[in-house]
CSV table of C-alpha atoms and ligand atoms in Angstrom, one decimal:
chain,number,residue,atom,x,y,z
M,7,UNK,CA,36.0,103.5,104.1
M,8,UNK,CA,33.4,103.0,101.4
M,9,UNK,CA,34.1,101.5,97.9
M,10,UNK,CA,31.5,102.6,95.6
M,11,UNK,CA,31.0,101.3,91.7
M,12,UNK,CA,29.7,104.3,89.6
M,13,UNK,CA,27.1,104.0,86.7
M,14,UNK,CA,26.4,106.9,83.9
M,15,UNK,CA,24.1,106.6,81.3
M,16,UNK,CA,21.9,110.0,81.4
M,17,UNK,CA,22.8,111.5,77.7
M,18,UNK,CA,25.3,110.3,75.4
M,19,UNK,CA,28.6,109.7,77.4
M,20,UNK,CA,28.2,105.7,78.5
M,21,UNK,CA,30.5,105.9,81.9
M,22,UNK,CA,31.0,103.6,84.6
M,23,UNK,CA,33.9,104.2,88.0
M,24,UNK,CA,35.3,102.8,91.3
M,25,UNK,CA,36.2,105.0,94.0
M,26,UNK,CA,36.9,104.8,97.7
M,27,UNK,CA,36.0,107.5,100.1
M,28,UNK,CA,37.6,107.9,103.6
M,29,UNK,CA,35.8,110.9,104.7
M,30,UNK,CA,38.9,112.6,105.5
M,31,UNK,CA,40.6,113.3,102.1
M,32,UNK,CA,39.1,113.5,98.6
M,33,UNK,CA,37.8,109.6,97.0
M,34,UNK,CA,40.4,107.6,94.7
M,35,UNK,CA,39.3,107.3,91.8
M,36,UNK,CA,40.5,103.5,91.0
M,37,UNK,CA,39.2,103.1,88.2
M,38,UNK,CA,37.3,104.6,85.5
M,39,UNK,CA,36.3,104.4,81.8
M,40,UNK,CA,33.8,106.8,79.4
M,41,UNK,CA,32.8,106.0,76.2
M,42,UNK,CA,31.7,108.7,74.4
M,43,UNK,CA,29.2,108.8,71.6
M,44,UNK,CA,29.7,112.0,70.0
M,45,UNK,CA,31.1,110.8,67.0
M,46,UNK,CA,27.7,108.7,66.4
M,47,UNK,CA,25.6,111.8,66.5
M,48,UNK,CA,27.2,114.1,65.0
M,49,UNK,CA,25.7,113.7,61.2
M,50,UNK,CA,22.1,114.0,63.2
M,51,UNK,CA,23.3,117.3,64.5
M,52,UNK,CA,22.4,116.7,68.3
M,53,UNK,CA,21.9,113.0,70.2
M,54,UNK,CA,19.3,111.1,68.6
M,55,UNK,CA,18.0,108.7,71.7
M,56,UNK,CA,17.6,105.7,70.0
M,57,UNK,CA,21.3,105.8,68.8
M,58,UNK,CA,22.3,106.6,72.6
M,59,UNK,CA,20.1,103.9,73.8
M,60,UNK,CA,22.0,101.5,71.5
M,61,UNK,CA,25.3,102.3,72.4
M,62,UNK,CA,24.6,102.5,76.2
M,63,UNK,CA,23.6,98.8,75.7
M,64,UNK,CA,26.7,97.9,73.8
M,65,UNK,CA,29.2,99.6,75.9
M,66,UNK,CA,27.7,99.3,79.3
M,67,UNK,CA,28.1,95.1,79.8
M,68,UNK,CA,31.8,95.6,78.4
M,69,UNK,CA,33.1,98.4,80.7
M,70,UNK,CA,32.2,97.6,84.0
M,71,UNK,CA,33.8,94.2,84.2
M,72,UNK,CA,36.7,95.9,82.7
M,73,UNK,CA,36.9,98.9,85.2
M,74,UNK,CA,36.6,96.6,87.8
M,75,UNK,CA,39.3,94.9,86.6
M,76,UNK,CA,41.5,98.1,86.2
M,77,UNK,CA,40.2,98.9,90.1
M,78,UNK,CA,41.6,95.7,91.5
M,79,UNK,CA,38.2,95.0,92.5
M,80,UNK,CA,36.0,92.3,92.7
M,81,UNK,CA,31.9,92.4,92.9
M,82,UNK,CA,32.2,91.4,97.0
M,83,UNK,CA,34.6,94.1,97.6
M,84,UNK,CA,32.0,97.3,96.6
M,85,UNK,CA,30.3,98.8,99.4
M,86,UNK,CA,27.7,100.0,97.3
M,87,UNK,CA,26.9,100.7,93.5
M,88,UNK,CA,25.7,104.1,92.3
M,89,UNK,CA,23.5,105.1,89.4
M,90,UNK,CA,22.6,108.3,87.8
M,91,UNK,CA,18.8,108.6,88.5
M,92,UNK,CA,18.1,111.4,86.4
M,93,UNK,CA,17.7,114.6,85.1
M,94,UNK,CA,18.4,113.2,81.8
M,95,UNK,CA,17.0,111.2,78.5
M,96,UNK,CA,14.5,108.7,79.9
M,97,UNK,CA,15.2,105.4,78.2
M,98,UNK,CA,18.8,106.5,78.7
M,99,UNK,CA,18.7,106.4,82.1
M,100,UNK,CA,16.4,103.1,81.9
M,101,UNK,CA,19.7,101.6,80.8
M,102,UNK,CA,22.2,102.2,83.3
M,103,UNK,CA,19.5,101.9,86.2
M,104,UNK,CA,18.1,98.7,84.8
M,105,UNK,CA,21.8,97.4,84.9
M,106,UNK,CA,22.3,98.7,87.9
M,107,UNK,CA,19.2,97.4,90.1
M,108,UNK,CA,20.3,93.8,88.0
M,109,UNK,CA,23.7,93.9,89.6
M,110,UNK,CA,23.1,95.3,92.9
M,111,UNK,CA,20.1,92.5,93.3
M,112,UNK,CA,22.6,89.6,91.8
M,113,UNK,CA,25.4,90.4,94.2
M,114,UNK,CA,23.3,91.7,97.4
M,115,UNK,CA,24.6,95.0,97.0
M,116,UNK,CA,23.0,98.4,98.2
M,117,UNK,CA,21.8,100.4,95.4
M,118,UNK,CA,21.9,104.6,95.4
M,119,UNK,CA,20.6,106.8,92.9
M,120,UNK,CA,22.3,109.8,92.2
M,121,UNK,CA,21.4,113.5,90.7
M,122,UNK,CA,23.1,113.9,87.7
M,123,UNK,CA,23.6,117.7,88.5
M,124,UNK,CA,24.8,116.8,92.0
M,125,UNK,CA,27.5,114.5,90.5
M,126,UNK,CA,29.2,117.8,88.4
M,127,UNK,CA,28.4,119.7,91.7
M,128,UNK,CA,31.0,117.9,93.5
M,129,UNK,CA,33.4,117.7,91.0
M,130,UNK,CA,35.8,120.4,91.4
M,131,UNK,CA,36.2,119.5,94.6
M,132,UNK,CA,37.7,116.3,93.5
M,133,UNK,CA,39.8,118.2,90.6
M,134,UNK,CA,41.2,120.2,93.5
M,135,UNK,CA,42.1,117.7,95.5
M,136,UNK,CA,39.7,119.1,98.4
M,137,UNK,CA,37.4,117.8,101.1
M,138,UNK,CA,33.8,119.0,100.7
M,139,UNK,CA,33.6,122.3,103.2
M,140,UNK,CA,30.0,123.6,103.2
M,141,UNK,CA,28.7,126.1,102.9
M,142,UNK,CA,29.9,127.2,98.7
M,143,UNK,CA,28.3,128.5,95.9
M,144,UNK,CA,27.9,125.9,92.8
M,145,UNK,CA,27.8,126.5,89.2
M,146,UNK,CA,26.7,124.3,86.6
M,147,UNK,CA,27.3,124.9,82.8
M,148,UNK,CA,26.1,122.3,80.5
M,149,UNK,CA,24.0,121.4,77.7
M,150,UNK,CA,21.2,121.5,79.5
M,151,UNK,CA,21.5,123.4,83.0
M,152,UNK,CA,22.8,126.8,84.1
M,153,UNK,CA,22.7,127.3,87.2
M,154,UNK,CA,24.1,128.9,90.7
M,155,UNK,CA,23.4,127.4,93.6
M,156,UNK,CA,24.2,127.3,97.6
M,157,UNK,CA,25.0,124.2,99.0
M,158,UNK,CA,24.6,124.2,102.8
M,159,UNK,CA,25.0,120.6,103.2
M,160,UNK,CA,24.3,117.4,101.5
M,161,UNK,CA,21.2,117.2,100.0
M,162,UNK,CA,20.4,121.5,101.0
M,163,UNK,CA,20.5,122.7,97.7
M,164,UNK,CA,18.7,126.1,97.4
M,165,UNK,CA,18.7,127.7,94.2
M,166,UNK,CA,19.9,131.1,93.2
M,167,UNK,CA,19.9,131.4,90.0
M,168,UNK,CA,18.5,129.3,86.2
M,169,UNK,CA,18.3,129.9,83.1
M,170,UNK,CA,14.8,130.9,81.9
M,171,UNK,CA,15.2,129.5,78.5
M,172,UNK,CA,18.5,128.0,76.3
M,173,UNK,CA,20.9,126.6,78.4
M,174,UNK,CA,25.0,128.0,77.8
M,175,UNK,CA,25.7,125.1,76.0
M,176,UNK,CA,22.6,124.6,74.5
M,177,UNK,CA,23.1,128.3,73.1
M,178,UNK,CA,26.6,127.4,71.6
M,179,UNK,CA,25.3,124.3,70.3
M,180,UNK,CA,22.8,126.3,68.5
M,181,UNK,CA,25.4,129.0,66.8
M,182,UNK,CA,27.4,126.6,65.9
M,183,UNK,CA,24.9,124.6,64.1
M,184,UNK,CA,23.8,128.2,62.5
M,185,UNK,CA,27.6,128.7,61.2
M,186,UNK,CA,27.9,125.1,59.5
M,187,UNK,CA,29.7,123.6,62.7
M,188,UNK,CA,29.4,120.1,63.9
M,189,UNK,CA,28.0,118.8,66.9
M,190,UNK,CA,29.0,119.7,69.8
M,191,UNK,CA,29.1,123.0,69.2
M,192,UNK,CA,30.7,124.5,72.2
M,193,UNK,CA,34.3,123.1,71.2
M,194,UNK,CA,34.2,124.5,67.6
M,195,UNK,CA,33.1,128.2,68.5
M,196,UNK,CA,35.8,128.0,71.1
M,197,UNK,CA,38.4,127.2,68.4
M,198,UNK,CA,37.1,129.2,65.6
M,199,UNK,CA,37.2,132.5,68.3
M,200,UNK,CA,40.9,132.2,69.2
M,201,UNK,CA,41.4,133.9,66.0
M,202,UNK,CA,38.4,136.3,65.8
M,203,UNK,CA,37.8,139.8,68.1
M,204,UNK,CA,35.6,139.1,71.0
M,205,UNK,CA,35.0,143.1,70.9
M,206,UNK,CA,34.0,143.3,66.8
M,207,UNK,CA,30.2,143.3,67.7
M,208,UNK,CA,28.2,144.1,71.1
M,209,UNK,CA,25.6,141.5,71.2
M,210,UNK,CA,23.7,141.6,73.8
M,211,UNK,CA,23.8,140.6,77.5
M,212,UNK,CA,20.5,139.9,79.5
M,213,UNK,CA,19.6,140.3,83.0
M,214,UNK,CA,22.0,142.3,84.3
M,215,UNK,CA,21.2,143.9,87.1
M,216,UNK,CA,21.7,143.0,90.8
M,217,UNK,CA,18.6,142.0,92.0
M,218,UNK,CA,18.1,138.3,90.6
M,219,UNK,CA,20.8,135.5,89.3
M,220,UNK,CA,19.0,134.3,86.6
M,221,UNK,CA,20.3,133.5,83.1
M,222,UNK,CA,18.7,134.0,79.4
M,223,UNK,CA,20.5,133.2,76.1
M,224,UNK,CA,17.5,133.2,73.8
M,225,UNK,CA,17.8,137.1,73.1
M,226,UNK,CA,21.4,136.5,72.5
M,227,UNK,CA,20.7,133.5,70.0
M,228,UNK,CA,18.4,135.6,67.8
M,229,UNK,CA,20.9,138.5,67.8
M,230,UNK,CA,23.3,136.1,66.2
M,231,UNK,CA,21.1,134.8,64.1
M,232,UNK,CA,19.4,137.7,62.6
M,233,UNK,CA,23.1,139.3,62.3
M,234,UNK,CA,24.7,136.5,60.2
M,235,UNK,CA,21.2,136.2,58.3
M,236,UNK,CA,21.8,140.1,57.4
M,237,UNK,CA,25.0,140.1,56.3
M,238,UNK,CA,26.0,138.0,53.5
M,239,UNK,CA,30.1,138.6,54.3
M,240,UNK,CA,29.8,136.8,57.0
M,241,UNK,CA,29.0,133.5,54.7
M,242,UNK,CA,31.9,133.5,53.1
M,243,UNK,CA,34.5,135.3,55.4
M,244,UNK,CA,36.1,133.7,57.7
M,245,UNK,CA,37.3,136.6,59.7
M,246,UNK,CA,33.5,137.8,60.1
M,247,UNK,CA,32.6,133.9,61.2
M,248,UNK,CA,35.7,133.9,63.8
M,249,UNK,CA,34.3,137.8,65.2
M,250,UNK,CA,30.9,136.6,65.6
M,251,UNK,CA,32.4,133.1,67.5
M,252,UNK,CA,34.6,135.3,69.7
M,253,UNK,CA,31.7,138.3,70.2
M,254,UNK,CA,29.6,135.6,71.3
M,255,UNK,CA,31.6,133.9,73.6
M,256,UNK,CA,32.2,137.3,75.3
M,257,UNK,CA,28.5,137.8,75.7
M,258,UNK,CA,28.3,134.0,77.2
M,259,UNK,CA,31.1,134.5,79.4
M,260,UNK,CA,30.7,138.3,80.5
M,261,UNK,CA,27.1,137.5,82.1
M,262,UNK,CA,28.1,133.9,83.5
M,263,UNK,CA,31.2,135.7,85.2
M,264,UNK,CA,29.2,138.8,86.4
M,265,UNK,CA,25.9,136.5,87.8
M,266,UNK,CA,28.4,133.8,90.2
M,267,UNK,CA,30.3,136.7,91.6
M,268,UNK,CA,27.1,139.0,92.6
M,269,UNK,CA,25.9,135.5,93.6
M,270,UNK,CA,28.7,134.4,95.6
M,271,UNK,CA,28.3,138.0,97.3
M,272,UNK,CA,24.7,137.9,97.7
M,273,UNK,CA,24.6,134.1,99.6
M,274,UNK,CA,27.6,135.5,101.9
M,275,UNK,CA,30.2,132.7,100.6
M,276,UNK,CA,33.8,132.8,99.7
M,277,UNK,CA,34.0,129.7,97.1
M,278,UNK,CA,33.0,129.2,93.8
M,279,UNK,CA,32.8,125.7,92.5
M,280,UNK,CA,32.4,125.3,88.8
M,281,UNK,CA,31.4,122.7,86.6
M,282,UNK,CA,29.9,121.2,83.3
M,283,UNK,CA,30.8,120.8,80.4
M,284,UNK,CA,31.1,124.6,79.2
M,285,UNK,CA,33.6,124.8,81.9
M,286,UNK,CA,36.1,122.9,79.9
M,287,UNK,CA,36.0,126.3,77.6
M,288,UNK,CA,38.8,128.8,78.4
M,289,UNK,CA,37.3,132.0,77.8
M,290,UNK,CA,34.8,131.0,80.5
M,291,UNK,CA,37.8,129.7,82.9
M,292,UNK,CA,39.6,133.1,82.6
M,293,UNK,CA,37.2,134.8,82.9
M,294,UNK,CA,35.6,132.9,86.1
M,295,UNK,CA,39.8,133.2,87.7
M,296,UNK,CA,39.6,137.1,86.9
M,297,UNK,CA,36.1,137.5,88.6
M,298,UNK,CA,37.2,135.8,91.5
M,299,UNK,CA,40.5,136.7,92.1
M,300,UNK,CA,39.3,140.9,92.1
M,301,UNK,CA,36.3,139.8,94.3
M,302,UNK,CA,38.2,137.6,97.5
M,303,UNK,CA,36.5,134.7,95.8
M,304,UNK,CA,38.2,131.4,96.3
M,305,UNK,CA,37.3,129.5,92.7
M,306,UNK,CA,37.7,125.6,92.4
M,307,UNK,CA,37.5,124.6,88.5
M,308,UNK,CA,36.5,120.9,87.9
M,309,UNK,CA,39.1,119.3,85.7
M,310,UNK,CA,38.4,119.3,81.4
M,311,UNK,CA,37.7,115.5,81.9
M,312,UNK,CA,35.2,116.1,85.3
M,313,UNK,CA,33.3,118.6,83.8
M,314,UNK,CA,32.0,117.0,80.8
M,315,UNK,CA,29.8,113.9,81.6
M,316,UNK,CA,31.7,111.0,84.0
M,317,UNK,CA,30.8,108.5,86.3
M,318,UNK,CA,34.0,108.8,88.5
M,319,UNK,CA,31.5,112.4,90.0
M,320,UNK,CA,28.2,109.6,90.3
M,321,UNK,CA,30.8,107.3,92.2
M,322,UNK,CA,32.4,109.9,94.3
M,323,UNK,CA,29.1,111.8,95.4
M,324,UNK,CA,27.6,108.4,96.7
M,325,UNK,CA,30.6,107.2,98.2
M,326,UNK,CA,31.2,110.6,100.0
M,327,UNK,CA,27.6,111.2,101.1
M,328,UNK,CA,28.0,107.6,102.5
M,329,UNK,CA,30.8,108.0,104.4
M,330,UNK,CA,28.9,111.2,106.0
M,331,UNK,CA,26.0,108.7,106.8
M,332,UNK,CA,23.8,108.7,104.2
M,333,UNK,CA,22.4,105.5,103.2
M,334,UNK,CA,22.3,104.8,99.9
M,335,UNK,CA,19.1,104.9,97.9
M,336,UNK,CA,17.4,104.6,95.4
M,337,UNK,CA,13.9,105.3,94.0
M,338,UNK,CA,11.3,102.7,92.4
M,339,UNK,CA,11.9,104.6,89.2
M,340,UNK,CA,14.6,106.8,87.3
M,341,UNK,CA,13.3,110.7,87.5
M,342,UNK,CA,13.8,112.3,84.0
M,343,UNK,CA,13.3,115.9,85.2
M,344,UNK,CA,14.3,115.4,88.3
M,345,UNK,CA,15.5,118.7,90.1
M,346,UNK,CA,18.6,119.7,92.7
M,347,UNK,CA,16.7,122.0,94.7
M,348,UNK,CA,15.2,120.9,98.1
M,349,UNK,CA,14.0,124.6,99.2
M,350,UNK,CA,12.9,127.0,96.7
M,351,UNK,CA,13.9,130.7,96.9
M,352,UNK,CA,12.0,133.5,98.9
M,353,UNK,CA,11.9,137.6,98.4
M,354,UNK,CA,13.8,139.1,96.0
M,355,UNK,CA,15.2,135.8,94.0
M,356,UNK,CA,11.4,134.5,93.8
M,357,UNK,CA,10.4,137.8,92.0
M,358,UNK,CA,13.6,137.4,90.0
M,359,UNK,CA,12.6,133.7,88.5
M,360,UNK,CA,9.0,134.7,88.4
M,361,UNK,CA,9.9,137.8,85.7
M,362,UNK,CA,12.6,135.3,84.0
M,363,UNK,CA,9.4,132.6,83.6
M,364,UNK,CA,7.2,135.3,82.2
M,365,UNK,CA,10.2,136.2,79.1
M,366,UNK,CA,10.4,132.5,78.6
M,367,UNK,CA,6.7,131.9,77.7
M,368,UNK,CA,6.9,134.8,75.7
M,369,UNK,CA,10.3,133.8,73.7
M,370,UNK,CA,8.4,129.9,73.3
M,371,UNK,CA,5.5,131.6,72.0
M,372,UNK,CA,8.1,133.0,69.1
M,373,UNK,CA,10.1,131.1,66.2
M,374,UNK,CA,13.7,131.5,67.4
B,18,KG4,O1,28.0,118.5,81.0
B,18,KG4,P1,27.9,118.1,79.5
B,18,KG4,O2,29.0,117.1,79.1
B,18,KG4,O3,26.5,117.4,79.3
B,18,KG4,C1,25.4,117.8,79.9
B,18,KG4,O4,25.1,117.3,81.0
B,18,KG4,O5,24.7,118.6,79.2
B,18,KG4,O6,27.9,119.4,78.6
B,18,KG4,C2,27.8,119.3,77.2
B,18,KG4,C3,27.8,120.8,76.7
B,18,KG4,C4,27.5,120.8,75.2
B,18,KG4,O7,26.5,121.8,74.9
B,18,KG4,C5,28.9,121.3,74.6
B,18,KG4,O8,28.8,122.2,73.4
B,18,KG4,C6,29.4,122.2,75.8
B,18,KG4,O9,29.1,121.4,76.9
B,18,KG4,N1,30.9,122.3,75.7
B,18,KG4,C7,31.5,123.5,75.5
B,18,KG4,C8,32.9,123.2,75.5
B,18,KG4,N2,33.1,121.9,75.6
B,18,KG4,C9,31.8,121.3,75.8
B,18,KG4,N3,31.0,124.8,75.5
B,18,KG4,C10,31.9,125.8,75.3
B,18,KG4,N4,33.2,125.6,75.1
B,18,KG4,C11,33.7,124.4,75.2
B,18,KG4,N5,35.1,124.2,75.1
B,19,ZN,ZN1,26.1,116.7,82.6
């Protein structure tokens, strides 16, 4: 049985958890807290790291006594405290590791770092009430990532498939912001499509044949763009603005639904596990269930609350990878780009990223 207290400070959610893992069933989650910053950004449009920085430091001190309080758990009783190592802002993760190292050092506690990306990896898992069963594919949707994955074991991640440019949620984000939206972006478009027709306009849908599992939402971005810049209706009606949300969304979700299942196919795997915070979007959950379900595809969905950032998946990865006897630890320094992948594709999938690289130097070399 391992107790682990779970730290989250890589962007602008400050999170801390307790969970307990037994190895044989999912972790408890005991106790767990996020304070979101979202409302502190928005009039800058995106997260401003200094604000961030700020509020990690406010909120940080304040919630972990108080979920360790809601945990029924004191300092001596933790096996181990986790913290989010990176990928993420820099001097955000400087705050929860700095906290981290202060409290594992004051108590005698072992210290592990976890990936950010491996924490939302995990998660549907503990949405679904299930124990990890290797091998599965992974997705990740966020603001940053997109990306499919096979997970052989704990820590053999081999990629098959990334986005060459915007990320999904960095692409909402970004249409949203074009349409007068607020920050972030990915909640609003959703809204805004329920009443629009996700068939009015055919914008367009990259990579899609079978040979590579790559993503690229930078073609689809300027299509928007250079739509709504052409058409002055679209300013001031709000049918057109819910069409182009909904026509969008499609796009998004057609190509993120088509890429896991020829994924899924091509690693040889029967289970899907989604996550991030684009998963919370219900367009994209459909269409994932539909995908799967015609395909023999088992899917696990992380929960709303699990997919966007949490520390209860920082907790529950540590805690489960030491119960499977993994020692905890941690680096001399947090990792701000630090990548999932521990072998790098071969064959078909290498020639695949290298084509996806080539379009993204030539879409940076652009205005977008
Ligand atoms: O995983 P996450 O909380 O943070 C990162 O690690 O990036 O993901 C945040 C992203 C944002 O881009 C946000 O717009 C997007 O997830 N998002 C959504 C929805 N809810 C959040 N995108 C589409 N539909 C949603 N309902
Ligand atoms: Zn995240």
């Amino acid at each position: 049985m391992k107790r682990v207290l779970g730290i989250e400070t890589s962007c602008d959610e400050t999170a801390v958890a307790v969970v307990e893992a037994d190895g044989a069933a999912p972790p408890r989650v005991l106790g767990e807290a996020v304070a979101s910053q979202i409302e502190k950004h928005k009039p800058f449009g995106g997260v401003v790291p200094e604000v961030a920085v700020r509020e990690h430091l406010h909120h940080l001190p304040q919630l972990v006594p108080q979920v360790l309080l809601q945990a029924g758990t004191r300092l001596s009783q933790l096996d181990a405290i986790s913290v989010t190592e990176g990928p993420g802002l820099a001097p955000c993760l400087l705050i929860g590791n700095s906290y981290a190292r202060a409290l594992a050092v004051s108590t005698d506690k072992v210290i592990g770092g976890v990936n950010h990306l491996e924490g939302h990896l995990f998660s549907p898992f503990l949405s679904c009430q299930r124990k990890v069963e290797f091998p599965f594919v992974g997705l990740i949707v966020s603001g940053g990532h997109t990306l499919l994955v096979t997970v052989y074991d704990w820590d053999r991640y081999v990629r098959l498939g990334a986005t060459a440019d915007d990320a999904a949620g960095e692409a909402f984000d970004k249409i949203a912001r074009l349409l007068g939206f607020p920050y972030p972006g990915g909640p609003s478009i959703e809204h805004i499509a329920r009443s629009g027709n996700p068939d009015a306009y055919d914008f367009p849908r990259a990579f899609p044949d079978k040979s590579n599992f790559n993503f690229s939402f930078s073609g689809l971005k300027t299509s928007v763009r250079y739509f709504y810049e052409k058409n002055p209706q679209a300013h001031k009606d709000g049918q057109w603005v819910a069409d182009i949300c909904a026509s969008f969304q499609r796009a998004v979700v057609d190509v993120i639904a088509q890429k896991s299942v020829l994924a899924v196919k091509h690693a040889g795997g029967a289970t899907l596990a989604a996550s991030g915070g684009v998963v919370c979007n219900g367009a994209l959950r459909q269409a994932l269930q539909l995908a799967c379900t015609k395909n023999g595809i088992e899917l696990l969905l992380a929960d709303p609350e699990l997919c966007t950032d949490n520390a209860v998946m920082i907790a529950a990865t540590a805690a489960m990878k030491f119960e499977a006897g993994r020692e905890p630890k941690v680096s001399t320094d947090i990792n701000p780009g630090l990548s999932l992948f521990t072998a790098e594709p071969t064959g078909e999938l290498a020639r695949g990223l290298a084509f996806a690289q080539k379009i993204k130097h030539r879409s940076d070399a652009k205005p977008s």
